[in-house]
Coordinates of C-alpha atoms in Angstrom, one line a residue:
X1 CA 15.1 17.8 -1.7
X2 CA 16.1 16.0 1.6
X3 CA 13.1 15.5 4.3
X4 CA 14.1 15.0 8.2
X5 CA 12.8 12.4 10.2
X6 CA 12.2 12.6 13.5
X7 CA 12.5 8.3 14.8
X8 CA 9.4 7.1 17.2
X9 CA 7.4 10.4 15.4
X10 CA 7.5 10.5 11.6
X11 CA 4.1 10.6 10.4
X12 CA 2.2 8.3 7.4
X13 CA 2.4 11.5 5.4
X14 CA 6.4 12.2 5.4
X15 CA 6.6 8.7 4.4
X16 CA 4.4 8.9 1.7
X17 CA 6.2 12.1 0.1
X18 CA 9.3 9.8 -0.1
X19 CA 8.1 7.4 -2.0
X20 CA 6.0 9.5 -4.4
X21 CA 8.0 12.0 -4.8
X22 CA 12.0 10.5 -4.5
X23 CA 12.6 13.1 -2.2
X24 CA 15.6 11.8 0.0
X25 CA 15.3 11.0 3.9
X26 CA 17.7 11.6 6.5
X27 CA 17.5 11.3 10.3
X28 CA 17.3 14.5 13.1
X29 CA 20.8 14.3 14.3
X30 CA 19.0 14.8 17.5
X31 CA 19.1 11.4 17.3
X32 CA 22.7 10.7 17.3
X33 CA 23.9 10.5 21.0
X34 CA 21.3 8.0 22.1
X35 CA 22.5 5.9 18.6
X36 CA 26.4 6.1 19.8
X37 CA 25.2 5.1 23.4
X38 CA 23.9 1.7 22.5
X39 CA 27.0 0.9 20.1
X40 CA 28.9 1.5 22.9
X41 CA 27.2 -0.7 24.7
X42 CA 27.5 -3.1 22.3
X43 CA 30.9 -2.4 21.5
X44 CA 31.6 -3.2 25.7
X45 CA 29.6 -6.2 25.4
X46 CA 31.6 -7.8 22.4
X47 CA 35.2 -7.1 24.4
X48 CA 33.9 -8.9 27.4
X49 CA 33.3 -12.7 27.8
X50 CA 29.3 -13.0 28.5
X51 CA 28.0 -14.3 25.6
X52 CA 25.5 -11.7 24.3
X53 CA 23.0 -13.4 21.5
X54 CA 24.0 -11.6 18.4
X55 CA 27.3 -10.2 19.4
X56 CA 29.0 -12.7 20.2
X57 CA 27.0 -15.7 19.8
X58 CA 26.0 -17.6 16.6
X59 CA 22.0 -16.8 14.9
X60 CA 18.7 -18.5 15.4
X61 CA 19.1 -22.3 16.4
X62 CA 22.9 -21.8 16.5
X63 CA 22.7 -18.8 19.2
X64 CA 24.2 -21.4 22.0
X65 CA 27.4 -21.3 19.8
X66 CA 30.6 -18.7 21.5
X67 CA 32.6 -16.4 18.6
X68 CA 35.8 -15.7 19.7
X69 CA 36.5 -11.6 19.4
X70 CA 38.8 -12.0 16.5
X71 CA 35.7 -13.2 14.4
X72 CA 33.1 -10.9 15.4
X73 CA 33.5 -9.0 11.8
X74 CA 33.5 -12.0 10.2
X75 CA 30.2 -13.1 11.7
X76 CA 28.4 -10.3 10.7
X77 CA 29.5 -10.5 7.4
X78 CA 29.0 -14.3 6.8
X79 CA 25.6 -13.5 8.2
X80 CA 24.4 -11.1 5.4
X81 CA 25.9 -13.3 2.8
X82 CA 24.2 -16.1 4.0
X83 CA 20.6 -14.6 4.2
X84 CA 20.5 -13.3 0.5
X85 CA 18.5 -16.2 0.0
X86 CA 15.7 -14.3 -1.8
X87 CA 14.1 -15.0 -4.9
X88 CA 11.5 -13.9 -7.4
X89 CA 11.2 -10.3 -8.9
X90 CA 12.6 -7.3 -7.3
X91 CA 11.1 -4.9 -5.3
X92 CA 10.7 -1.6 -7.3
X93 CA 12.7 1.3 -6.7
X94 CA 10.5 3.7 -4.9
X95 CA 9.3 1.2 -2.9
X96 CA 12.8 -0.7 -2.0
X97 CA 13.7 3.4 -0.9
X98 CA 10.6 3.7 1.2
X99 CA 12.0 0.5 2.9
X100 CA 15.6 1.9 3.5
X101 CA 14.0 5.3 5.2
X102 CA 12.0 2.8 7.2
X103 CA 15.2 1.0 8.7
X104 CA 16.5 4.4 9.2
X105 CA 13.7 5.3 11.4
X106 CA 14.4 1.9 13.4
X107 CA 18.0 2.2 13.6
X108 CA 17.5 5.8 14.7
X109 CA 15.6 5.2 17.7
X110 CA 19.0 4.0 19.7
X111 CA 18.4 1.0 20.6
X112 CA 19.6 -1.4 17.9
X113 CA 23.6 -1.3 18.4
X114 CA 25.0 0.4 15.7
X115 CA 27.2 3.1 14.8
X116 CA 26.3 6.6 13.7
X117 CA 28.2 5.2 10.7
X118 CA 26.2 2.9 9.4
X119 CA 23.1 4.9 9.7
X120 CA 25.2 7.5 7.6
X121 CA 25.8 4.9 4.8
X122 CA 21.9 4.3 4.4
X123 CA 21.7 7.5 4.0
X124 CA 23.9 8.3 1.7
X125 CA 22.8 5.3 -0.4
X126 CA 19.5 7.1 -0.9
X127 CA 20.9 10.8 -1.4
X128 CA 23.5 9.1 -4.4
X129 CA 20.6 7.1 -5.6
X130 CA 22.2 3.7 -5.5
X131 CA 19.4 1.3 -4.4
X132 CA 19.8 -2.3 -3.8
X133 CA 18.3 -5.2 -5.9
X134 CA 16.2 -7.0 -3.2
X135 CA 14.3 -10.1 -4.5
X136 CA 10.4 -10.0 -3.9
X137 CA 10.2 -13.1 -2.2
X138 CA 12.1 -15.1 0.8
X139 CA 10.7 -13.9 4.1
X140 CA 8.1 -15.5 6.5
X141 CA 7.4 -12.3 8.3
X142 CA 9.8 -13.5 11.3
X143 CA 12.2 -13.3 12.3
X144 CA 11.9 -10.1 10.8
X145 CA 12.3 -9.9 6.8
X146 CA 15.5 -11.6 6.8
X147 CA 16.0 -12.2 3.2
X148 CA 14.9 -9.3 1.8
X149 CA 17.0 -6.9 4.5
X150 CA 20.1 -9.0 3.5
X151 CA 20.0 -8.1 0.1
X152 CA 19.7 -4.6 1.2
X153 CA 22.8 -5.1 3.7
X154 CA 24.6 -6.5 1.2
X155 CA 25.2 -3.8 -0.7
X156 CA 26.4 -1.9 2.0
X157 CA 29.2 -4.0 2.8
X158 CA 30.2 -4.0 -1.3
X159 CA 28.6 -7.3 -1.9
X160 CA 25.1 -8.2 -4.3
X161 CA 23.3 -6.3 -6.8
X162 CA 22.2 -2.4 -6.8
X163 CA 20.4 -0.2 -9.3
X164 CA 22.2 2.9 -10.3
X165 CA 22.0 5.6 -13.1
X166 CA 19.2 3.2 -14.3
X167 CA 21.1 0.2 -14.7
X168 CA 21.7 -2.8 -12.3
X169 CA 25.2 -3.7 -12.2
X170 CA 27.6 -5.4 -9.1
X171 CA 27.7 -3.9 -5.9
X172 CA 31.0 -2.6 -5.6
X173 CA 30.7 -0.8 -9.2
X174 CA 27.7 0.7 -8.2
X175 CA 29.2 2.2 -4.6
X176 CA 32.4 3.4 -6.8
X177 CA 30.4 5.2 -9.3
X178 CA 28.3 6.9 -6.8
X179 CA 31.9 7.9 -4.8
X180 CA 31.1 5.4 -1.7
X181 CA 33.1 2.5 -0.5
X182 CA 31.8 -0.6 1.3
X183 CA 31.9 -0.7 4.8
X184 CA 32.9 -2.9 7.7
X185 CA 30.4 -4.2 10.0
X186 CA 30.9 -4.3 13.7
X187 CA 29.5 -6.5 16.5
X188 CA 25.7 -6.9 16.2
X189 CA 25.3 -4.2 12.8
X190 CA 24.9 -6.9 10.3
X191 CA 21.5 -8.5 13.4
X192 CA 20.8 -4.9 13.7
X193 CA 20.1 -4.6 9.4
X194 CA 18.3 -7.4 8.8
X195 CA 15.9 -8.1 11.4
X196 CA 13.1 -6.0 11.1
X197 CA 9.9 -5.4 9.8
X198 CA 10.7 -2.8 6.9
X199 CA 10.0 -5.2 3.8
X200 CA 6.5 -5.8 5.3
X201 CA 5.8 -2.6 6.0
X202 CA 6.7 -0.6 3.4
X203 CA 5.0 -3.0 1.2
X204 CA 2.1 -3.0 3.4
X205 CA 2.0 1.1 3.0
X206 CA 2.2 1.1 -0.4
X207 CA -0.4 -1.1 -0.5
X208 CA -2.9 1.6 1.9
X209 CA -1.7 4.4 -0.3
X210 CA -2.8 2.9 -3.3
X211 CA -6.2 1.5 -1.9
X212 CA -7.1 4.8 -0.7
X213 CA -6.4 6.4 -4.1
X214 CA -8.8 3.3 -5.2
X215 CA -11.5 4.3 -2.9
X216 CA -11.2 7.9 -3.9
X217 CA -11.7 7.0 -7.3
X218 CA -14.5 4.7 -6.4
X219 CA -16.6 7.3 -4.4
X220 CA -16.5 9.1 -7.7
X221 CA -17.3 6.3 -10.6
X222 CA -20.1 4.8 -7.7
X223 CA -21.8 8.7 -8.2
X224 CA -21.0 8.6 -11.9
X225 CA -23.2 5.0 -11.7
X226 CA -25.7 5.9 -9.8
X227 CA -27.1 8.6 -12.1
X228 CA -26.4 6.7 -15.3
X229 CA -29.0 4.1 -14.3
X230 CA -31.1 7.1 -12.8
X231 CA -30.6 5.7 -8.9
X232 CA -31.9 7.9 -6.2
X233 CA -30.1 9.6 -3.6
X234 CA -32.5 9.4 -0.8
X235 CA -30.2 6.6 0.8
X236 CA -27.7 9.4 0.6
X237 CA -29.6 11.6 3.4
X238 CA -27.5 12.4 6.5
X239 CA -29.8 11.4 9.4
X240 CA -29.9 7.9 8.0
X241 CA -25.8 7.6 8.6
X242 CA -25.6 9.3 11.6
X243 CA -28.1 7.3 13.2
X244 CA -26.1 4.3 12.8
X245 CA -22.7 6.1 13.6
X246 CA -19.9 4.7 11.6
X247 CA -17.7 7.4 10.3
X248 CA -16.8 6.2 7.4
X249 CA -20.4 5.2 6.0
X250 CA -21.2 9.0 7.4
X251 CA -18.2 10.6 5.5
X252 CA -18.8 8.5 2.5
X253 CA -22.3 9.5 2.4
X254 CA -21.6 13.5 2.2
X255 CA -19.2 13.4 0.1
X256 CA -21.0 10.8 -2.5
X257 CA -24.0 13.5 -2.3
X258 CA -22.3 16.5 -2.3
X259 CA -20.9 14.9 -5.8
X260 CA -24.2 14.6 -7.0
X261 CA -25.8 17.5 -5.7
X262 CA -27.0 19.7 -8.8
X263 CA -27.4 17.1 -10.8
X264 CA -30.4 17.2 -13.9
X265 CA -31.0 14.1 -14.1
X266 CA -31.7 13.3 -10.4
X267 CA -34.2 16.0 -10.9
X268 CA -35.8 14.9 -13.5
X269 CA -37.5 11.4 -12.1
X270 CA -37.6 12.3 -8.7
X271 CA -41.1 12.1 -9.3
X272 CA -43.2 9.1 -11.2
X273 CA -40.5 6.7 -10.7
X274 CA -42.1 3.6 -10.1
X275 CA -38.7 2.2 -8.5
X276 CA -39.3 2.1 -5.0
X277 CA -35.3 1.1 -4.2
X278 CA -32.2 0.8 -6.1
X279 CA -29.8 -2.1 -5.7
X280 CA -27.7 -2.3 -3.1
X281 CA -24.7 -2.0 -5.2
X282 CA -26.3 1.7 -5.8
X283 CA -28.3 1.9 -2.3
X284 CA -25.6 0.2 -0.1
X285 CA -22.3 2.5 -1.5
X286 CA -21.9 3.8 1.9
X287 CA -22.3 1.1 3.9
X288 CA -19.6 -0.8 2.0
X289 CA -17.4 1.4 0.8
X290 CA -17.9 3.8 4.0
X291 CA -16.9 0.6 6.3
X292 CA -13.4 0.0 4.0
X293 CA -12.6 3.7 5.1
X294 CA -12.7 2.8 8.6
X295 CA -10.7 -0.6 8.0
X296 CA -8.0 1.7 6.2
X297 CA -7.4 4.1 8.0
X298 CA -7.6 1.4 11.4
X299 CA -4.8 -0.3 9.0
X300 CA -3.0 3.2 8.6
X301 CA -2.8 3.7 12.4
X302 CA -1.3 0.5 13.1
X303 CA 1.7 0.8 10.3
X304 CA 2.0 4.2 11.2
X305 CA 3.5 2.7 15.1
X306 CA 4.8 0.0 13.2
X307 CA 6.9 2.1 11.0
X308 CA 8.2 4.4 13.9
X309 CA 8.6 1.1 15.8
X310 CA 12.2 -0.5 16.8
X311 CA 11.8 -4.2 15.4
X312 CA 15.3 -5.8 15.2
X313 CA 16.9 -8.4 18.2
X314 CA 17.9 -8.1 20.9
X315 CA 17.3 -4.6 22.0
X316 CA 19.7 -2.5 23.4
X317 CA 18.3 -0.7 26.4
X318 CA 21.2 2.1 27.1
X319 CA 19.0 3.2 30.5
X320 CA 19.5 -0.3 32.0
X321 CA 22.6 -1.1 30.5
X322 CA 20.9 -4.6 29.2
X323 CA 21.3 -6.1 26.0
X324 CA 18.0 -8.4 25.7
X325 CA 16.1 -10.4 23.4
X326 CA 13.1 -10.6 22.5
X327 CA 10.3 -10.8 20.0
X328 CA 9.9 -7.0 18.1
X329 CA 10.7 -9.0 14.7
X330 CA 7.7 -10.6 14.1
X331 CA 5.3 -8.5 11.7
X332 CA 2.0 -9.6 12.8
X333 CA 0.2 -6.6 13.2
X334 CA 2.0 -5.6 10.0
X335 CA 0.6 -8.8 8.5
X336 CA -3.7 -8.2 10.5
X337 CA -2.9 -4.8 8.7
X338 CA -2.2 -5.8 5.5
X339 CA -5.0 -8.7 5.6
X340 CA -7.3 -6.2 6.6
X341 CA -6.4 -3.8 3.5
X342 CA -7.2 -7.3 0.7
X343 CA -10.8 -7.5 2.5
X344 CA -11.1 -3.6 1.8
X345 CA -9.8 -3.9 -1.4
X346 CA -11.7 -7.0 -2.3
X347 CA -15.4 -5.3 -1.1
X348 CA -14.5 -2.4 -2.9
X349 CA -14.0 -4.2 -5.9
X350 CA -17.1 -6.3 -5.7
X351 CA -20.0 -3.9 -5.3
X352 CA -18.2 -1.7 -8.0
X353 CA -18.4 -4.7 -10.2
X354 CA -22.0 -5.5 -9.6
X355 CA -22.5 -1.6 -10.7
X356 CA -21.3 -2.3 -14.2
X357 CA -23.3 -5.3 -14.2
X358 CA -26.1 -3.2 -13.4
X359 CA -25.6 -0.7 -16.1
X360 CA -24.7 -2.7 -19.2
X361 CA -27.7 -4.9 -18.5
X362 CA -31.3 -3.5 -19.4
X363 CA -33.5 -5.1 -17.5
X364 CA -31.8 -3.2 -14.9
X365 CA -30.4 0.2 -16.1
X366 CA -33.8 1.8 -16.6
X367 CA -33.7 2.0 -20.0
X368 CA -29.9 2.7 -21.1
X369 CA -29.1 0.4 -24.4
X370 CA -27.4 -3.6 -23.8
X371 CA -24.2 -2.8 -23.2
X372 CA -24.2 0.5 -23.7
X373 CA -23.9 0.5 -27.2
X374 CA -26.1 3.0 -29.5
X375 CA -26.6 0.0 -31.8
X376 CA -27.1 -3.4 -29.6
X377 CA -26.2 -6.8 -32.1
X378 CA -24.1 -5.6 -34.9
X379 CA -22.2 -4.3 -31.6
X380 CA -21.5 -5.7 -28.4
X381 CA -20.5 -2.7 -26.9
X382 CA -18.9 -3.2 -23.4
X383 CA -20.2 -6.7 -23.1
X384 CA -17.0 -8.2 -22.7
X385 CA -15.6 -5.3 -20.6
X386 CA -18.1 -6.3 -17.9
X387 CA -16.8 -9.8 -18.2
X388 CA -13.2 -8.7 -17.9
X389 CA -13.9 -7.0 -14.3
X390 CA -15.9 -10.1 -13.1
X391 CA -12.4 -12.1 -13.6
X392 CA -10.6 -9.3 -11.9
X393 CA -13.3 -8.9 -8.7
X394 CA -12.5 -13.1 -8.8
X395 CA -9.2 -13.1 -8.3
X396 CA -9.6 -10.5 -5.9
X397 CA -11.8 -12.4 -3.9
X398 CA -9.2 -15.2 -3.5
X399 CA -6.0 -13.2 -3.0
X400 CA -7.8 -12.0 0.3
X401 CA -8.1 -14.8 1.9
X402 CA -5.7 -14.1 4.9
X403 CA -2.1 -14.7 5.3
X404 CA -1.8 -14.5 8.8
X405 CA -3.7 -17.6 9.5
X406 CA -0.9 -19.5 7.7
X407 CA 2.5 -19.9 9.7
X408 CA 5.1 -23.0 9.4
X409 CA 8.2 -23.9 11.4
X410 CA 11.5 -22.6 10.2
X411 CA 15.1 -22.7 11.3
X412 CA 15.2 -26.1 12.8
X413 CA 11.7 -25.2 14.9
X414 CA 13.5 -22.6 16.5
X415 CA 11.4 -19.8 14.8
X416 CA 7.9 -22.2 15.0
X417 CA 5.2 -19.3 14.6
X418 CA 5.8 -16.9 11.7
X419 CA 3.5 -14.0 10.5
X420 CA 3.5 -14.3 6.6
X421 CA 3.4 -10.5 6.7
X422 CA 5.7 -10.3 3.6
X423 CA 3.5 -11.6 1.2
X424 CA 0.6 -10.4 3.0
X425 CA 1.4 -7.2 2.2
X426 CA 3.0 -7.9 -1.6
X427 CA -0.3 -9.1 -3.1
X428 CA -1.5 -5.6 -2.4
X429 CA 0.1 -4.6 -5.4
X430 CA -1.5 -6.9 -7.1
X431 CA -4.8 -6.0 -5.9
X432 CA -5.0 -2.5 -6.7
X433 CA -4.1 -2.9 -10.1
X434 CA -7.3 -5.4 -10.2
X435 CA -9.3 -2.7 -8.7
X436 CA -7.8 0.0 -10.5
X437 CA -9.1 -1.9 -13.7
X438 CA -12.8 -2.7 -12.5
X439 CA -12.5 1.1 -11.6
X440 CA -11.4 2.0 -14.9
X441 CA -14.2 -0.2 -17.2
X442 CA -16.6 1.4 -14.4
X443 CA -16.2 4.9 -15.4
X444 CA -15.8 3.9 -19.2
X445 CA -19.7 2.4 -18.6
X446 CA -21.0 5.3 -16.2
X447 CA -19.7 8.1 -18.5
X448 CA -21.4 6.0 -21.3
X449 CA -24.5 5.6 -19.4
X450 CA -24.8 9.5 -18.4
X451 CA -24.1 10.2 -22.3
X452 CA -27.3 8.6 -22.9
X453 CA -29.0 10.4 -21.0
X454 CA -28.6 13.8 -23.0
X455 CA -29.7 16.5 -22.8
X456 CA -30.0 15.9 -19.3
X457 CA -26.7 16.6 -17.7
X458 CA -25.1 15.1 -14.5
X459 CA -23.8 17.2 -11.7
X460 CA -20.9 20.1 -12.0
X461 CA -18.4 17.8 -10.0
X462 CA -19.5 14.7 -12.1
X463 CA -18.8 16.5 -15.3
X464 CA -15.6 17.5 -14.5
X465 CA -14.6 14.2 -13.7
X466 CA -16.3 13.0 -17.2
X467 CA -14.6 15.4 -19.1
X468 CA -11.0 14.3 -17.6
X469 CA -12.1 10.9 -19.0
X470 CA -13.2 12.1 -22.4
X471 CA -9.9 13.5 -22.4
X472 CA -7.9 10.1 -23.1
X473 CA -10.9 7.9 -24.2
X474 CA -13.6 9.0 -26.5
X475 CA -17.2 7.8 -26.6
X476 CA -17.8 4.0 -27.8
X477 CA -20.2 4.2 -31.1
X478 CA -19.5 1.5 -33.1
X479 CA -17.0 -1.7 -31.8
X480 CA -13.3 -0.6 -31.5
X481 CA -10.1 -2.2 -29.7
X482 CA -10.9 -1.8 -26.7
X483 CA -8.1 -2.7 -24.5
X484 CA -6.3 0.5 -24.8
X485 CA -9.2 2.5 -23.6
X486 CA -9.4 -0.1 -20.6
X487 CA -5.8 0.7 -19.8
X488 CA -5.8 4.4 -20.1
X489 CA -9.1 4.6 -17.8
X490 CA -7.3 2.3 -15.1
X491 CA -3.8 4.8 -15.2
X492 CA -6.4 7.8 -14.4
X493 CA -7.6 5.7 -11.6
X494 CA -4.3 4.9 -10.5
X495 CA -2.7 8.2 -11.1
X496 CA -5.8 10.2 -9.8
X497 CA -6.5 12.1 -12.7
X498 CA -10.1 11.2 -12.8
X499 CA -10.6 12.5 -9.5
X500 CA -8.0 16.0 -9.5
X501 CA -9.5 18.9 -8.4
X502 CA -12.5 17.2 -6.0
X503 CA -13.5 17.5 -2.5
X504 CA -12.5 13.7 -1.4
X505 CA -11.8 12.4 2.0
X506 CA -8.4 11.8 3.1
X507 CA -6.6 9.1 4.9
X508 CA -5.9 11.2 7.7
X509 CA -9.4 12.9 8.3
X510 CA -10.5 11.0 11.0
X511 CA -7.1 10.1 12.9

């Protein structure tokens, strides 16, 4: 399957597909003349004697430095080779792909210099399936993701590592097996490849994707909670959201109560409870959890531009028949947006926790067992699963601290304020899988909880989401292994299996 991309208008969702489903990009050739206007320009730039930063002139501090014509080819080469300075472990498949589709978009816009060619060559990379090895860890963020883009470059030009056929092997074996040969770069191409924001960014998205499928899951084990420890859902009622106005909070709210709506056991103490309020981990949901929808999807709108976005220097404006530098490269608002996904992730991850606190302790779970065990003291139950997620909500805590504060000088001061986007947006990997567990032991303890409270069942939604879990981990009586269940509940999180088949909000709802 091959999806077309339209450069300056390819939605979140297109981009998405291709990295969850493989499906192969490719550019509208209605992008094509404006592509083969700027190499023109570029190639008239490079036969002429102005130096031109990038065509004809060396990189970074060096830029006051002439290349004669003769050694234009060489330049660009030497400058891939150079920058495949990156280290650490390698950026996984779909991901690297998503990355490649991403400089497509770039590249496709016209105004970066290169040939038709080249653009052709990413291409067919993806549609053979040979992906580069590109190293996790070397770039600042500015200018551009240098490092990691090299690696990718390289293996265009025969040189480096690639995966293919599910092995990593040279380069050049790699290209011949797929039926491709290295090519040649021209004045500028090699600039053209490796400044940009693509590592950021598709690491960034990748991170959103998966912290949405976190707050999905979390709407749905926060419900699950609330009527284990028999919370109310008064807080729930729509006039108290929309008289604040958030959207989020509101849309979190009706979809949290439409989960619960039918459900037994709110019935049966919504009289003669002597609780006057809940928690706030239980009263608060959509306050929280409703305010990381709106810092999402604020995050989604500003790597949607990003990704459509020309990013590499200098620009080559065809209408004006300029070649200019300037400053595209550096990924700060990939880097805010990627800072402002860790918070999200980090909020959603601590009122979650509290949650299970709440429910495996009882002095506060109105009268479920400690720990959720039938029989408390020769079994502990999920005592030590609650423990577990209070060391994952930690470490989520101090992985959000933010990146873009951070900056240091690089080449020779010449490049003296940097983003950090890179990493910014690589620890959100990281993160979801912490959240994805504390999600995981969360619906292990509500599920527990509402099994309790027999024969009063939960909602109709709720039940089908406990039966989905009850399909891969079965009720905790007496002390088992437990680990296993903890990492089967987390994959449903992470794969959305808890949550198929419900009425959830989407990413793009309120864009």
């Amino acid at each position: 399957m091959t999806l077309n991309l339209l450069p300056g208008q390819t939605p979140l969702s297109d981009l998405e597909t291709i990295w969850r489903q493989g499906v192969n990009p490719e550019l509208s050739r209605d992008a094509k003349p404006d592509v083969e206007a700027a190499a023109e320009l570029v190639r008239q730039a490079a036969a002429g004697e102005e130096a031109v930063y990038g065509v004809n002139t060396g990189f970074g501090k060096l830029a006051s430095l002439k290349i004669a014509a003769k050694d234009t080819e060489a330049l660009q080469r030497n400058l891939i080779l150079s920058h495949c300075c990156g280290v650490g472990d390698p950026l996984d498949r779909a991901t690297t792909r998503l990355m490649m589709a991403l400089k497509l978009l770039s590249l496709g816009r016209g105004a970066s210099g290169v040939p038709w060619s080249t653009i052709e060559m990413i291409e067919a990379l993806l549609e053979r399936g040979v992906t580069p090895v590109v190293p996790g860890q070397g770039s600042v963020g500015a200018s551009g993701d240098l490092a990691p883009l090299a690696h990718m470059a390289a293996v265009m030009i025969g040189a480096g590592e690639a995966e293919f056929d599910g092995a990593i092997m040279p380069a050049t074996e790699a290209l011949a097996k797929a039926g491709l040969a290295p090519i040649t770069l021209g004045p500028k191409e090699g600039l053209a490849l490796i400044n940009g924001t693509q590592f950021s960014t598709a690491c960034a998205l990748v991170g959103l994707w998966g912290a949405w499928d976190n707050l999905r899951a979390a709407l749905v084990t926060g419900a699950l909670s609330t009527d284990a420890i028999m919370g109310s859902t008064a807080p729930l009622v729509d006039e108290i959201h929309t008289l604040r106005g958030h959207a989020g909070q509101i849309e979190f709210a009706r979809a949290q109560r439409a989960l619960l709506e039918g459900s037994d056991i709110r019935e049966s103490h919504r009289d003669g409870d002597t609780r006057v309020q809940d928690p706030y981990c239980i009263r608060c949901q959509p306050q929280v959890v409703g305010a990381t929808m709106d810092l999402l999807r604020f995050a989604a709108r500003s790597l949607e531009i990003e990704a459509n976005a020309v990013t590499d220097n200098p620009l080559v404006l065809v209408g004006e028949g300029r070649i200019l530098s300037g400053g595209n490269f550096h990924a700060e608002p990939v880097g805010f947006a990627a800072d402002q996904i860790a918070v999200a992730l980090s909020e959603i991850g601590a009122i979650a926790q509290r949650r299970i606190a709440l429910m495996v302790d009882p002095s506060l779970s109105f009268d479920l067992p400690p720990f959720l065990t039938p029989e408390p003291g020769l079994n502990s139950g999920l005592m030590i699963a609650e423990v577990t997620t209070a060391a994952l909500m930690s470490e989520n805590k101090h992985l959000a601290n933010p990146c873009t504060t951070d900056s240091t000088p690089t080449s020779a001061n010449q490049e003296d304020h940097v983003s950090m986007a890179a990493h910014a947006a690589r620890r959100l990997m990281r993160m979801n899988d912490n959240l994805s567990g504390i999600l995981g032991v969360e619906a292990l303890c509500a599920v527990q909880g509402i099994e309790f409270r027999s024969p009063l069942q939960t909602s109709k939604p709720l039940q089908q989401a406990m039966a989905a879990l009850r399909t891969k981990v079965a009720t905790l009586s007496d002390d088992r292994f437990l680990a296993p269940d903890i990492a089967r509940a987390s994959a449903m999180i992470q794969n959305g299996e808890l949550v198929a088949g419900l009425a959830l909000p989407t990413l793009e709802a309120q864009q």
